[in-house]
Amino acid sequence: MAVAQNPMTGQMSGTVGNIVTSTRAKQNLVRSKAFKPRNANSESQQKHRGGFKLIVDEYQSWGGVIDLGFVEVPEGQTPYTLFMAANLPGSIDKTGIDPVIDYSKLTVSDGSLPAVTVTETAIVAEGINISYKTPLRVPKVNETDEVVAIAKTYTGEILIDTKVRGTESIGTILISYPGVQESDVQCCYVFVRSEDAGKASKSVFIRLTALHPQI
């Protein structure tokens, strides 16, 4: 931006071509407009806009459950803005004709606590059973932490169950959904929150099969 004060022109204001003029504190200000791209509707830009809408819709589809995982919110931010920042553009797959969400890369929780180490998952008659390590000697890990397991079905149902971490070397949590099949579940995650719900861990994506070791 250039500053000008020409006694012949006096105060300036208005637009000429790509130049915008105005007056502030008895000085003429001259600046250039941002150049517009030649093709604002290119394929890459369409995919960018499509990906942004996908993440917005994904946040809304969880009906507020995502807020449970984004509790360490800096001033001026919200769980929504943290979710958007965590997932754009990394969780968008743009390799196909239309962008889609890569649920294995989606982050539904993030924070300063250590992530859960999942050892095994199993689809059982009662629902989705998830086993995890309980490393109480790891800093910031407490037996009073709350383990949170969430899943979403292809029909839009939101499944959630919670459990206190406990002291067993291997803990388990069951997402209750009798009769569930692998083909019913669009995505599934597990994370932990502190007892006071003031801190959380990064979410871990759960790969579902009838019986699947995670490590």
Short mmCIF file of C-alpha atoms in Angstrom, two decimals:
data_model
loop_
_atom_site.label_atom_id
_atom_site.label_comp_id
_atom_site.label_asym_id
_atom_site.label_seq_id
_atom_site.Cartn_x
_atom_site.Cartn_y
_atom_site.Cartn_z
CA MET A 1 0.00 0.00 0.00
CA ALA A 2 1.35 3.42 -0.99
CA VAL A 3 0.67 6.72 0.84
CA ALA A 4 0.33 9.95 -1.17
CA GLN A 5 -0.56 13.55 -0.50
CA ASN A 6 -0.60 15.55 -3.72
CA PRO A 7 -1.52 19.26 -3.40
CA MET A 8 -2.82 19.22 -6.96
CA THR A 9 -5.23 16.35 -6.42
CA GLY A 10 -6.23 17.02 -2.81
CA GLN A 11 -8.08 14.27 -0.99
CA MET A 12 -8.60 11.12 -3.04
CA SER A 13 -11.22 8.36 -2.88
CA GLY A 14 -12.71 5.85 -5.25
CA THR A 15 -11.64 3.03 -7.56
CA VAL A 16 -9.84 3.16 -10.90
CA GLY A 17 -9.23 -0.22 -12.50
CA ASN A 18 -7.33 -2.32 -10.00
CA ILE A 19 -6.42 0.70 -7.84
CA VAL A 20 -8.40 1.79 -4.76
CA THR A 21 -7.86 5.24 -3.22
CA SER A 22 -9.03 6.67 0.09
CA THR A 23 -8.09 9.36 2.61
CA ARG A 24 -7.10 8.86 6.24
CA ALA A 25 -5.52 11.38 8.61
CA LYS A 26 -5.24 13.91 5.76
CA GLN A 27 -3.20 11.47 3.68
CA ASN A 28 -4.21 9.80 0.44
CA LEU A 29 -3.93 5.99 0.59
CA VAL A 30 -3.45 4.01 -2.60
CA ARG A 31 -3.69 0.23 -2.64
CA SER A 32 -4.12 -2.52 -5.17
CA LYS A 33 -7.01 -4.96 -5.21
CA ALA A 34 -6.22 -8.62 -4.76
CA PHE A 35 -5.88 -10.22 -8.17
CA LYS A 36 -8.64 -12.71 -8.94
CA PRO A 37 -7.64 -16.10 -10.29
CA ARG A 38 -8.30 -16.57 -13.98
CA ASN A 39 -10.54 -19.53 -13.27
CA ALA A 40 -12.33 -19.32 -9.92
CA ASN A 41 -14.24 -22.49 -10.76
CA SER A 42 -11.36 -24.83 -11.59
CA GLU A 43 -11.57 -28.51 -10.74
CA SER A 44 -9.13 -28.12 -7.83
CA GLN A 45 -11.10 -25.19 -6.40
CA GLN A 46 -14.37 -27.08 -6.75
CA LYS A 47 -12.85 -29.98 -4.81
CA HIS A 48 -11.56 -27.55 -2.16
CA ARG A 49 -15.01 -26.07 -1.65
CA GLY A 50 -16.56 -29.52 -1.73
CA GLY A 51 -14.10 -30.77 0.88
CA PHE A 52 -14.82 -27.82 3.17
CA LYS A 53 -18.56 -28.53 3.02
CA LEU A 54 -17.93 -32.20 3.75
CA ILE A 55 -16.13 -31.36 7.00
CA VAL A 56 -18.83 -28.86 8.02
CA ASP A 57 -21.52 -31.48 7.40
CA GLU A 58 -19.48 -34.12 9.23
CA TYR A 59 -19.25 -31.96 12.35
CA GLN A 60 -23.00 -31.38 12.30
CA SER A 61 -23.78 -35.05 11.71
CA TRP A 62 -22.39 -35.99 15.15
CA GLY A 63 -25.00 -33.89 16.92
CA GLY A 64 -22.65 -32.30 19.46
CA VAL A 65 -20.69 -35.45 20.34
CA ILE A 66 -17.56 -33.99 18.73
CA ASP A 67 -17.53 -31.28 21.41
CA LEU A 68 -16.71 -33.96 24.00
CA GLY A 69 -13.34 -34.47 22.36
CA PHE A 70 -12.34 -30.85 21.85
CA VAL A 71 -12.39 -29.52 25.40
CA GLU A 72 -9.00 -27.77 25.50
CA VAL A 73 -10.28 -24.67 23.72
CA PRO A 74 -8.04 -21.57 23.48
CA GLU A 75 -9.64 -18.17 23.96
CA GLY A 76 -11.47 -17.07 20.84
CA GLN A 77 -11.84 -20.62 19.53
CA THR A 78 -14.66 -23.18 19.69
CA PRO A 79 -14.81 -26.98 19.39
CA TYR A 80 -16.12 -26.40 15.85
CA THR A 81 -13.13 -24.30 14.77
CA LEU A 82 -10.70 -26.79 16.34
CA PHE A 83 -12.42 -29.67 14.52
CA MET A 84 -12.22 -27.81 11.21
CA ALA A 85 -8.55 -26.96 11.70
CA ALA A 86 -7.72 -30.56 12.66
CA ASN A 87 -9.38 -32.02 9.57
CA LEU A 88 -8.77 -29.57 6.72
CA PRO A 89 -7.35 -30.68 4.40
CA GLY A 90 -5.78 -33.84 5.83
CA SER A 91 -8.92 -35.96 6.15
CA ILE A 92 -10.23 -35.20 2.64
CA ASP A 93 -9.52 -37.69 -0.15
CA LYS A 94 -9.51 -35.80 -3.46
CA THR A 95 -8.21 -38.60 -5.65
CA GLY A 96 -11.62 -39.47 -7.06
CA ILE A 97 -14.12 -37.53 -9.13
CA ASP A 98 -15.68 -36.06 -5.99
CA PRO A 99 -13.93 -35.42 -2.66
CA VAL A 100 -14.82 -37.81 0.17
CA ILE A 101 -13.87 -38.08 3.83
CA ASP A 102 -11.13 -40.53 4.71
CA TYR A 103 -12.51 -41.66 8.07
CA SER A 104 -9.23 -43.34 9.00
CA LYS A 105 -7.67 -39.84 9.05
CA LEU A 106 -10.58 -37.96 10.64
CA THR A 107 -9.83 -36.45 14.06
CA VAL A 108 -12.82 -36.39 16.43
CA SER A 109 -10.84 -35.52 19.56
CA ASP A 110 -7.57 -33.80 20.31
CA GLY A 111 -5.70 -32.54 23.34
CA SER A 112 -2.72 -32.91 25.63
CA LEU A 113 -3.44 -36.34 27.14
CA PRO A 114 -1.67 -39.45 25.76
CA ALA A 115 -3.66 -41.27 23.09
CA VAL A 116 -5.25 -44.62 23.83
CA THR A 117 -3.30 -47.71 22.76
CA VAL A 118 -5.90 -50.09 21.35
CA THR A 119 -4.91 -53.76 21.40
CA GLU A 120 -7.91 -55.52 19.90
CA THR A 121 -11.43 -54.93 18.62
CA ALA A 122 -14.20 -57.42 18.17
CA ILE A 123 -17.73 -57.27 16.83
CA VAL A 124 -19.71 -59.38 19.27
CA ALA A 125 -23.38 -60.14 19.75
CA GLU A 126 -23.79 -57.20 22.15
CA GLY A 127 -21.98 -54.61 20.02
CA ILE A 128 -18.43 -53.38 19.44
CA ASN A 129 -15.88 -54.48 22.02
CA ILE A 130 -12.63 -52.51 22.24
CA SER A 131 -9.60 -53.52 24.33
CA TYR A 132 -6.89 -51.03 25.28
CA LYS A 133 -3.77 -50.76 27.40
CA THR A 134 -3.94 -48.98 30.75
CA PRO A 135 -0.37 -47.64 31.17
CA LEU A 136 -0.78 -45.91 34.54
CA ARG A 137 2.98 -45.21 34.79
CA VAL A 138 2.84 -42.96 31.73
CA PRO A 139 2.75 -39.26 32.70
CA LYS A 140 -0.72 -37.67 32.52
CA VAL A 141 -2.42 -41.09 32.55
CA ASN A 142 -4.79 -41.61 35.50
CA GLU A 143 -7.03 -44.45 36.54
CA THR A 144 -9.89 -41.95 36.88
CA ASP A 145 -9.70 -40.95 33.19
CA GLU A 146 -12.85 -41.51 31.20
CA VAL A 147 -12.51 -43.72 28.11
CA VAL A 148 -14.94 -42.62 25.39
CA ALA A 149 -15.86 -44.86 22.45
CA ILE A 150 -18.03 -43.46 19.65
CA ALA A 151 -19.27 -44.78 16.34
CA LYS A 152 -21.56 -43.69 13.54
CA THR A 153 -23.64 -45.98 11.36
CA TYR A 154 -24.35 -45.51 7.68
CA THR A 155 -27.94 -44.64 8.61
CA GLY A 156 -26.73 -41.75 10.78
CA GLU A 157 -27.11 -43.31 14.24
CA ILE A 158 -24.60 -42.05 16.81
CA LEU A 159 -23.34 -44.65 19.27
CA ILE A 160 -21.43 -43.68 22.40
CA ASP A 161 -20.32 -45.42 25.57
CA THR A 162 -17.96 -44.35 28.33
CA LYS A 163 -16.02 -46.11 31.06
CA VAL A 164 -13.55 -45.18 33.79
CA ARG A 165 -10.05 -46.30 32.73
CA GLY A 166 -9.43 -48.31 35.89
CA THR A 167 -6.30 -50.15 37.03
CA GLU A 168 -6.32 -53.37 34.98
CA SER A 169 -3.36 -53.70 32.61
CA ILE A 170 -5.82 -54.26 29.74
CA GLY A 171 -9.20 -52.57 29.85
CA THR A 172 -12.24 -53.08 27.65
CA ILE A 173 -15.16 -50.90 26.64
CA LEU A 174 -18.31 -52.02 24.85
CA ILE A 175 -20.29 -49.85 22.45
CA SER A 176 -23.69 -51.39 22.99
CA TYR A 177 -25.46 -52.19 19.70
CA PRO A 178 -26.91 -55.73 19.72
CA GLY A 179 -26.74 -57.44 16.36
CA VAL A 180 -24.34 -54.92 14.79
CA GLN A 181 -22.47 -55.96 11.65
CA GLU A 182 -19.23 -54.55 10.28
CA SER A 183 -21.15 -53.29 7.23
CA ASP A 184 -23.43 -51.19 9.50
CA VAL A 185 -20.64 -48.98 10.87
CA GLN A 186 -19.27 -46.04 8.93
CA CYS A 187 -16.58 -45.16 11.47
CA CYS A 188 -15.52 -45.78 15.05
CA TYR A 189 -13.09 -44.01 17.41
CA VAL A 190 -11.86 -44.08 20.98
CA PHE A 191 -10.25 -41.36 23.11
CA VAL A 192 -9.91 -40.40 26.77
CA ARG A 193 -10.89 -37.39 28.85
CA SER A 194 -9.69 -36.34 32.28
CA GLU A 195 -11.98 -36.85 35.25
CA ASP A 196 -12.89 -33.15 35.29
CA ALA A 197 -13.51 -33.20 31.50
CA GLY A 198 -10.97 -30.42 31.08
CA LYS A 199 -8.45 -32.37 28.99
CA ALA A 200 -8.65 -34.95 26.22
CA SER A 201 -6.47 -37.12 24.01
CA LYS A 202 -6.22 -37.41 20.25
CA SER A 203 -8.74 -39.87 18.87
CA VAL A 204 -7.77 -43.31 17.57
CA PHE A 205 -9.56 -44.76 14.54
CA ILE A 206 -10.88 -48.29 15.08
CA ARG A 207 -10.76 -50.77 12.21
CA LEU A 208 -13.64 -53.16 12.58
CA THR A 209 -13.71 -56.84 11.70
CA ALA A 210 -15.16 -59.82 13.50
CA LEU A 211 -11.89 -60.06 15.44
CA HIS A 212 -9.02 -57.73 14.64
CA PRO A 213 -5.77 -57.16 16.57
CA GLN A 214 -4.86 -53.46 16.41
CA ILE A 215 -1.14 -53.87 17.13
#
